Tab-separated table of C-alpha atoms in Angstrom:
chain	number	residue	atom	x	y	z
A	1	MET	CA	0.156	-0.004	-0.099
A	2	GLU	CA	1.303	3.228	-1.302
A	3	THR	CA	2.196	5.619	1.746
A	4	ARG	CA	1.125	9.481	2.045
A	5	SER	CA	4.565	10.038	1.859
A	6	ALA	CA	5.155	8.673	-1.373
A	7	LYS	CA	1.982	9.991	-3.006
A	8	ARG	CA	3.440	13.421	-2.145
A	9	LYS	CA	6.739	12.383	-3.904
A	10	LYS	CA	4.684	10.996	-6.734
A	11	MET	CA	2.579	14.218	-7.074
A	12	ALA	CA	5.164	16.500	-6.979
A	13	GLN	CA	6.730	14.847	-9.804
A	14	ILE	CA	3.769	15.145	-11.742
A	15	VAL	CA	3.907	18.760	-11.132
A	16	ALA	CA	7.349	18.822	-12.065
A	17	ASN	CA	6.886	16.987	-15.220
A	18	ASP	CA	4.024	19.327	-16.035
A	19	ALA	CA	5.952	22.527	-15.589
A	20	LYS	CA	8.682	21.087	-17.698
A	21	ALA	CA	6.212	20.194	-20.785
A	22	ALA	CA	5.168	24.113	-20.476
A	23	THR	CA	8.530	25.451	-21.587
A	24	ASP	CA	8.821	27.966	-23.773
A	25	ARG	CA	8.853	26.073	-27.024
A	26	ILE	CA	8.247	29.343	-29.332
A	27	SER	CA	12.026	30.375	-28.128
A	28	ASP	CA	13.525	26.872	-29.409
A	29	LEU	CA	12.189	28.039	-33.094
A	30	PRO	CA	15.027	28.553	-35.742
A	31	ASP	CA	15.885	32.494	-36.190
A	32	ALA	CA	14.420	32.377	-39.786
A	33	VAL	CA	11.031	31.531	-38.408
A	34	LEU	CA	11.216	34.265	-35.589
A	35	HIS	CA	12.249	36.830	-37.675
A	36	HIS	CA	9.294	36.142	-39.996
A	37	MET	CA	7.212	36.533	-37.027
A	38	LEU	CA	8.529	39.754	-35.711
A	39	PHE	CA	8.488	40.765	-38.972
A	40	LEU	CA	4.473	41.313	-39.039
A	41	LEU	CA	5.108	43.676	-35.754
A	42	PRO	CA	5.835	47.546	-35.681
A	43	ILE	CA	9.627	47.635	-34.767
A	44	LYS	CA	9.023	49.525	-31.458
A	45	CYS	CA	7.292	45.921	-30.314
A	46	VAL	CA	10.076	44.010	-31.631
A	47	ALA	CA	12.709	46.402	-29.742
A	48	GLN	CA	10.597	46.016	-26.560
A	49	MET	CA	10.566	42.434	-26.703
A	50	SER	CA	14.527	42.045	-26.650
A	51	ILE	CA	14.349	42.543	-22.472
A	52	LEU	CA	12.811	39.179	-22.091
A	53	SER	CA	15.929	37.142	-22.320
A	54	LYS	CA	19.053	36.786	-24.105
A	55	ARG	CA	17.627	34.728	-26.596
A	56	TRP	CA	15.457	37.669	-27.856
A	57	LYS	CA	17.906	39.899	-27.461
A	58	HIS	CA	19.963	38.009	-30.295
A	59	LEU	CA	17.164	37.712	-32.187
A	60	TRP	CA	16.696	41.636	-32.285
A	61	CYS	CA	20.443	42.363	-32.990
A	62	THR	CA	19.905	39.845	-35.978
A	63	PHE	CA	16.861	41.083	-37.033
A	64	PRO	CA	17.134	41.786	-40.754
A	65	ASP	CA	13.872	43.663	-41.885
A	66	LEU	CA	14.333	46.998	-40.249
A	67	ASP	CA	11.489	49.271	-41.239
A	68	PHE	CA	11.565	52.531	-39.276
A	69	ARG	CA	8.422	53.742	-41.097
A	70	THR	CA	6.137	52.094	-38.002
A	71	LEU	CA	7.784	54.450	-35.523
A	72	ASP	CA	5.601	56.929	-33.562
A	73	PRO	CA	8.457	59.471	-32.548
A	74	PHE	CA	7.014	60.476	-30.057
A	75	GLN	CA	7.400	57.568	-27.716
A	76	ILE	CA	10.854	57.097	-28.481
A	77	SER	CA	13.464	57.799	-26.145
A	78	SER	CA	17.331	58.028	-27.510
A	79	LYS	CA	18.894	57.668	-23.996
A	80	ASN	CA	19.676	54.295	-23.705
A	81	VAL	CA	18.385	51.586	-26.792
A	82	LYS	CA	20.015	48.882	-24.949
A	83	PHE	CA	17.109	48.636	-22.168
A	84	VAL	CA	14.379	50.074	-24.630
A	85	GLU	CA	12.988	53.044	-22.962
A	86	PHE	CA	10.071	54.613	-24.442
A	87	GLU	CA	9.063	57.938	-23.190
A	88	LYS	CA	8.399	61.775	-24.960
A	89	PRO	CA	11.722	62.725	-26.448
A	90	ARG	CA	13.489	65.892	-25.279
A	91	GLN	CA	15.253	66.623	-28.179
A	92	PRO	CA	13.568	67.299	-30.888
A	93	LEU	CA	11.562	65.185	-32.809
A	94	ASP	CA	13.868	64.641	-36.269
A	95	LEU	CA	16.793	63.921	-34.425
A	96	SER	CA	15.346	61.849	-31.677
A	97	ARG	CA	14.184	59.259	-34.052
A	98	MET	CA	17.359	59.098	-36.024
A	99	ASP	CA	19.459	58.826	-32.573
A	100	PHE	CA	17.231	55.695	-32.245
A	101	VAL	CA	17.759	54.487	-35.952
A	102	SER	CA	21.663	55.247	-35.258
A	103	GLN	CA	22.088	53.068	-32.247
A	104	VAL	CA	19.833	50.582	-33.809
A	105	LEU	CA	22.256	49.954	-36.494
A	106	SER	CA	25.462	50.549	-34.297
A	107	MET	CA	24.297	47.232	-31.659
A	108	ARG	CA	23.872	44.757	-34.767
A	109	ASP	CA	25.605	41.706	-34.453
A	110	LYS	CA	28.536	42.680	-37.181
A	111	HIS	CA	28.167	39.305	-38.741
A	112	SER	CA	24.380	40.059	-39.432
A	113	ASP	CA	23.409	41.166	-42.740
A	114	ILE	CA	20.537	43.672	-43.520
A	115	ARG	CA	17.517	42.461	-45.615
A	116	VAL	CA	15.600	45.985	-45.687
A	117	LEU	CA	16.318	49.344	-44.014
A	118	CYS	CA	13.027	52.147	-44.509
A	119	PHE	CA	12.983	55.168	-42.853
A	120	ARG	CA	11.866	58.558	-43.425
A	121	ALA	CA	13.482	61.538	-41.918
A	122	ARG	CA	15.133	65.363	-41.899
A	123	LEU	CA	18.634	64.900	-41.324
A	124	SER	CA	22.203	66.201	-42.755
A	125	PHE	CA	23.606	64.693	-45.483
A	126	SER	CA	26.735	63.449	-43.475
A	127	ARG	CA	24.523	61.788	-41.479
A	128	LEU	CA	22.350	60.173	-44.345
A	129	ASN	CA	25.838	58.933	-45.882
A	130	GLY	CA	26.872	57.650	-42.531
A	131	LEU	CA	23.671	55.778	-41.841
A	132	ILE	CA	23.713	54.170	-45.473
A	133	ARG	CA	27.353	53.177	-45.364
A	134	ARG	CA	26.495	51.079	-42.140
A	135	ALA	CA	23.990	49.310	-44.065
A	136	ILE	CA	25.867	48.572	-47.124
A	137	ARG	CA	28.419	47.235	-44.536
A	138	HIS	CA	25.953	44.749	-43.333
A	139	ASN	CA	25.187	43.777	-47.233
A	140	VAL	CA	21.775	45.221	-47.266
A	141	ARG	CA	19.246	44.415	-50.071
A	142	GLU	CA	16.946	46.688	-50.285
A	143	LEU	CA	17.096	50.637	-49.098
A	144	ASP	CA	13.948	52.527	-48.925
A	145	ILE	CA	14.661	55.965	-47.656
A	146	GLU	CA	12.740	59.062	-47.764
A	147	ALA	CA	15.070	62.337	-46.451
A	148	SER	CA	15.013	66.268	-46.089
A	149	THR	CA	17.686	68.330	-45.532
A	150	VAL	CA	18.111	70.199	-42.355
A	151	CYS	CA	18.784	73.427	-44.583
A	152	THR	CA	15.502	73.902	-46.339
A	153	ASP	CA	17.239	75.390	-49.427
A	154	ASP	CA	19.831	72.816	-50.102
A	155	TYR	CA	19.662	69.283	-51.330
A	156	PHE	CA	21.653	65.801	-50.926
A	157	ASN	CA	24.292	64.658	-53.267
A	158	PHE	CA	23.501	60.963	-54.591
A	159	PRO	CA	25.442	58.837	-51.770
A	160	ARG	CA	27.930	56.975	-53.855
A	161	CYS	CA	28.434	54.091	-51.277
A	162	VAL	CA	25.861	52.503	-52.905
A	163	ILE	CA	26.814	52.485	-56.542
A	164	GLY	CA	29.636	49.757	-56.292
A	165	SER	CA	27.379	47.394	-53.669
A	166	GLU	CA	27.019	43.858	-54.843
A	167	SER	CA	24.630	42.888	-52.196
A	168	LEU	CA	21.714	45.914	-53.219
A	169	ARG	CA	19.097	44.619	-54.769
A	170	VAL	CA	16.574	47.333	-54.341
A	171	LEU	CA	16.822	51.037	-54.475
A	172	LYS	CA	14.420	53.515	-53.438
A	173	LEU	CA	15.495	57.275	-52.722
A	174	LYS	CA	12.999	60.317	-52.330
A	175	SER	CA	14.080	63.700	-51.472
A	176	GLY	CA	16.224	66.454	-53.416
A	177	PHE	CA	19.353	65.394	-54.486
A	178	ARG	CA	21.955	65.858	-57.411
A	179	LEU	CA	22.828	62.874	-59.643
A	180	PRO	CA	26.324	62.268	-59.855
A	181	PRO	CA	28.021	62.385	-63.975
A	182	SER	CA	26.534	59.192	-65.582
A	183	SER	CA	29.857	57.650	-66.383
A	184	VAL	CA	29.808	57.380	-62.648
A	185	MET	CA	26.819	55.577	-62.054
A	186	ARG	CA	26.515	53.431	-65.167
A	187	HIS	CA	29.452	51.469	-64.461
A	188	GLY	CA	27.942	50.366	-61.116
A	189	PHE	CA	24.729	48.789	-59.620
A	190	ARG	CA	25.163	45.292	-61.164
A	191	SER	CA	23.313	43.366	-58.739
A	192	LEU	CA	19.958	46.474	-58.761
A	193	GLN	CA	16.815	44.725	-59.999
A	194	THR	CA	14.500	48.019	-58.696
A	195	LEU	CA	15.427	51.506	-58.934
A	196	SER	CA	13.143	54.416	-57.836
A	197	LEU	CA	14.174	57.784	-57.572
A	198	SER	CA	12.190	60.817	-56.685
A	199	VAL	CA	12.753	64.436	-56.594
A	200	VAL	CA	15.585	64.500	-58.654
A	201	ILE	CA	18.203	67.507	-59.343
A	202	LEU	CA	19.198	67.633	-63.396
A	203	ASN	CA	20.136	71.131	-63.578
A	204	ASN	CA	23.812	70.700	-64.490
A	205	GLN	CA	23.053	67.380	-66.750
A	206	PRO	CA	19.656	67.559	-68.193
A	207	SER	CA	20.475	64.894	-71.104
A	208	LEU	CA	20.626	61.437	-69.654
A	209	THR	CA	21.046	59.574	-72.719
A	210	ASP	CA	23.939	57.228	-71.747
A	211	LEU	CA	22.850	56.355	-68.181
A	212	PHE	CA	20.096	54.059	-68.596
A	213	SER	CA	22.030	51.839	-71.693
A	214	GLU	CA	21.938	48.715	-72.621
A	215	SER	CA	24.982	47.734	-71.089
A	216	SER	CA	24.220	49.596	-67.627
A	217	PHE	CA	21.897	48.435	-64.822
A	218	PRO	CA	22.287	44.152	-66.416
A	219	LEU	CA	19.817	43.065	-64.481
A	220	LEU	CA	17.325	46.363	-63.681
A	221	LYS	CA	13.521	44.756	-64.225
A	222	THR	CA	11.904	48.015	-62.807
A	223	LEU	CA	12.625	51.764	-63.194
A	224	ASN	CA	10.485	54.280	-61.628
A	225	LEU	CA	11.589	57.821	-62.088
A	226	ASP	CA	9.424	60.751	-60.609
A	227	ALA	CA	9.845	64.590	-60.504
A	228	CYS	CA	13.210	65.183	-62.342
A	229	PHE	CA	13.701	68.768	-62.295
A	230	GLY	CA	15.725	69.687	-65.350
A	231	LEU	CA	15.565	66.635	-67.248
A	232	LYS	CA	15.125	67.666	-71.345
A	233	TYR	CA	16.001	64.490	-72.665
A	234	LEU	CA	16.008	60.779	-71.631
A	235	HIS	CA	16.983	57.216	-73.093
A	236	VAL	CA	16.078	54.138	-71.674
A	237	GLY	CA	17.534	50.827	-73.146
A	238	CYS	CA	18.291	48.544	-70.098
A	239	ARG	CA	18.068	44.897	-71.898
A	240	ALA	CA	16.209	43.154	-68.963
A	241	LEU	CA	13.534	46.106	-68.478
A	242	GLU	CA	10.026	44.791	-67.597
A	243	ASP	CA	8.458	47.617	-65.889
A	244	PHE	CA	9.056	51.469	-66.500
A	245	ASN	CA	7.403	54.469	-64.739
A	246	LEU	CA	8.184	58.095	-65.639
A	247	GLU	CA	5.971	61.093	-63.830
A	248	LYS	CA	5.637	64.779	-63.525
A	249	CYS	CA	9.220	65.262	-65.819
A	250	TYR	CA	7.300	68.739	-67.274
A	251	GLU	CA	10.742	69.767	-69.065
A	252	LEU	CA	11.117	66.851	-70.766
A	253	GLU	CA	11.264	67.243	-74.774
A	254	GLY	CA	12.860	64.112	-75.838
A	255	LEU	CA	12.024	60.363	-74.858
A	256	ASP	CA	13.809	57.333	-76.508
A	257	ILE	CA	12.801	53.930	-75.320
A	258	SER	CA	14.120	51.106	-76.580
A	259	CYS	CA	13.501	48.122	-74.461
A	260	ALA	CA	13.483	44.246	-76.213
A	261	LYS	CA	11.601	43.166	-72.764
A	262	LEU	CA	9.763	46.016	-71.620
A	263	GLU	CA	6.263	44.710	-70.879
A	264	ARG	CA	4.525	47.597	-68.601
A	265	MET	CA	5.109	51.430	-69.702
A	266	ARG	CA	3.252	54.519	-67.446
A	267	LEU	CA	4.129	57.958	-68.346
A	268	VAL	CA	2.008	60.838	-66.479
A	269	ARG	CA	2.613	64.079	-66.660
A	270	CYS	CA	5.380	64.567	-68.959
A	271	PHE	CA	6.599	66.687	-71.678
A	272	ASP	CA	7.632	70.581	-72.105
A	273	ALA	CA	3.917	71.657	-73.636
A	274	TYR	CA	5.411	75.150	-74.797
A	275	SER	CA	8.193	73.493	-76.662
A	276	ASP	CA	8.143	73.100	-80.779
A	277	GLN	CA	10.701	70.527	-80.750
A	278	SER	CA	9.678	67.615	-78.905
A	279	TRP	CA	9.556	64.233	-79.563
A	280	VAL	CA	9.156	60.674	-78.281
A	281	LYS	CA	10.360	57.224	-79.862
A	282	ILE	CA	9.186	53.862	-78.403
A	283	ASN	CA	10.273	50.624	-79.600
A	284	ALA	CA	8.689	47.908	-77.272
A	285	PRO	CA	7.618	45.029	-79.091
A	286	LYS	CA	6.884	43.032	-75.931
A	287	LEU	CA	4.743	45.730	-74.362
A	288	GLU	CA	1.430	44.670	-73.166
A	289	HIS	CA	0.317	47.444	-70.932
A	290	LEU	CA	0.566	51.507	-71.559
A	291	CYS	CA	-0.724	53.989	-69.422
A	292	TRP	CA	-0.291	57.341	-70.992
A	293	GLN	CA	-1.884	59.878	-69.097
A	294	HIS	CA	-1.769	63.785	-68.601
A	295	ASN	CA	0.900	64.191	-71.320
A	296	ALA	CA	1.521	67.589	-73.301
A	297	VAL	CA	1.501	66.490	-77.255
A	298	THR	CA	5.036	66.215	-78.730
A	299	ASP	CA	5.899	67.482	-82.140
A	300	MET	CA	6.672	64.033	-83.457
A	301	ALA	CA	6.105	60.703	-82.032
A	302	MET	CA	6.994	57.138	-83.234
A	303	PHE	CA	5.582	54.290	-81.668
A	304	GLU	CA	6.411	50.691	-83.515
A	305	PRO	CA	3.464	48.537	-82.968
A	306	SER	CA	3.473	45.849	-80.528
A	307	ASN	CA	1.202	42.312	-81.212
A	308	LEU	CA	1.009	41.957	-77.676
A	309	LEU	CA	-0.570	45.009	-76.682
A	310	HIS	CA	-3.678	44.001	-73.896
A	311	GLU	CA	-4.402	47.363	-72.514
A	312	VAL	CA	-3.936	51.225	-72.995
A	313	THR	CA	-5.052	54.169	-71.482
A	314	VAL	CA	-4.330	57.101	-73.676
A	315	GLY	CA	-4.836	60.940	-72.352
A	316	PHE	CA	-2.683	64.212	-73.721
A	317	TYR	CA	-3.508	67.498	-73.784
A	318	LEU	CA	-2.699	70.476	-76.097
A	319	LEU	CA	-2.653	74.115	-75.594
A	320	THR	CA	-5.315	76.292	-76.945
A	321	ARG	CA	-3.176	78.515	-79.200
A	322	ASP	CA	-1.268	75.614	-80.301
A	323	ASN	CA	-2.730	73.863	-82.945
A	324	SER	CA	-0.256	72.878	-85.161
A	325	ARG	CA	-0.345	70.510	-88.087
A	326	SER	CA	2.941	68.557	-86.439
A	327	LYS	CA	1.439	68.237	-82.965
A	328	LEU	CA	-2.019	67.354	-84.237
A	329	GLN	CA	-0.118	64.651	-86.550
A	330	SER	CA	1.949	63.272	-83.804
A	331	ALA	CA	-1.235	62.783	-81.638
A	332	VAL	CA	-2.490	60.439	-84.750
A	333	ASP	CA	0.757	58.946	-85.051
A	334	LEU	CA	0.820	57.904	-81.846
A	335	LEU	CA	-2.792	56.495	-81.857
A	336	SER	CA	-1.725	54.531	-84.700
A	337	GLY	CA	0.674	52.769	-83.062
A	338	LEU	CA	-1.784	51.173	-80.793
A	339	SER	CA	-3.792	49.772	-83.646
A	340	ARG	CA	-3.562	46.189	-82.602
A	341	VAL	CA	-4.549	46.870	-78.857
A	342	ARG	CA	-7.240	44.957	-77.616
A	343	SER	CA	-8.422	47.113	-75.043
A	344	LEU	CA	-8.044	51.140	-75.222
A	345	SER	CA	-9.297	53.941	-73.301
A	346	LEU	CA	-9.366	57.021	-74.336
A	347	GLU	CA	-9.640	60.618	-72.229
A	348	ARG	CA	-12.380	62.879	-73.437
A	349	GLN	CA	-9.061	65.843	-74.589
A	350	THR	CA	-7.626	63.154	-76.492
A	351	ILE	CA	-10.841	62.677	-78.632
A	352	GLU	CA	-10.885	66.498	-79.110
A	353	VAL	CA	-7.573	66.584	-80.182
A	354	ASN	CA	-8.069	63.900	-83.050
A	355	PHE	CA	-11.023	65.560	-83.900
A	356	ILE	CA	-9.582	69.039	-84.544
A	357	PHE	CA	-6.956	67.006	-86.575
A	358	SER	CA	-9.901	65.454	-88.775
A	359	LEU	CA	-11.373	68.582	-89.385
A	360	GLY	CA	-8.264	70.498	-90.741
A	361	SER	CA	-7.006	67.815	-92.609
A	362	HIS	CA	-9.257	66.998	-95.899
A	363	SER	CA	-6.441	65.017	-98.033
A	364	ASN	CA	-5.069	62.816	-94.774
A	365	ILE	CA	-8.454	60.809	-94.344
A	366	TRP	CA	-6.481	57.559	-93.796
A	367	ASN	CA	-5.374	58.883	-90.277
A	368	PHE	CA	-8.524	59.650	-89.572
A	369	SER	CA	-10.040	56.141	-90.234
A	370	VAL	CA	-7.441	54.468	-88.357
A	371	PHE	CA	-8.390	56.638	-85.245
A	372	CYS	CA	-12.285	55.631	-86.013
A	373	CYS	CA	-11.224	52.020	-85.992
A	374	LEU	CA	-9.218	52.512	-82.550
A	375	LEU	CA	-12.326	54.158	-80.892
A	376	GLN	CA	-14.575	50.738	-82.381
A	377	GLU	CA	-12.091	48.600	-80.688
């Protein structure tokens, strides 16, 4: 017969076994799994979890996806990131946030790579360049930065440290910055697949005819250019390019697109409406989707027809005082290159421009018949 003492020992053993069974199993998961789970949380929460144990501190110091856009700046204290104290900052808003970002990068395990670094800030160029250099040393794969200078009337110089990076796959920069000479840039970015540049200052080099050539950016598949101030001439011929977006380039006078693999193209609010020598040439045999909206009519348009065109949206405008035959002919030539498209959407002013041309061109009925056929499609 079992004694009372034996029963107690047996019960104590059962309790001990239950406690052992309740061990923290989440912490035993592989780093990659836990990093993926932490990626779903705001970075502030990830930082707070680093105080739980040495295991979670290690996960924080090697966390590869640093997206600081989710920060609430009024809750970050830059005093001591090691203990992750959160309170209202005593320093100016932007400085406190960037102190936190800088300290997070300085605390990283020197052997851990950064997969993604994203932040929005107002800072000096030297500080921005220092942050990018640290990220490059950690083999960053994606950089997404929106920055403004401390001096409101100044611009950034393009951070040249990214040009020779072999790990960088995605680069997104949004700020007022000046591009270095094309001869410096076109020999770098050998691994880049996505490039997005917004608010670019090009007053000293208005012609980008040799930057995006066939030999440069060998792996580039997506190119986004937005608000390129001073840009007058652009040639794009990257051999791997599949997706091209150009927006708010109001001074553009010449555009030459020659990409064998281009499938999607979007041009919005481009071309100098007051120029009398503007032109556009497009040769994209694999083009499937085209969005051409709110663009000024050029003086000359050459569009090589694509048999794969599936969906096109066209919208352009013509200044009231400028209804020259060359511009009207250019509008019709552009539409003629779309004769094989399956789905075509025309904005109202586009129809008006072509109607004006049809009234003033009694000897060129063929062009207007092409336009009518397009409407029937």
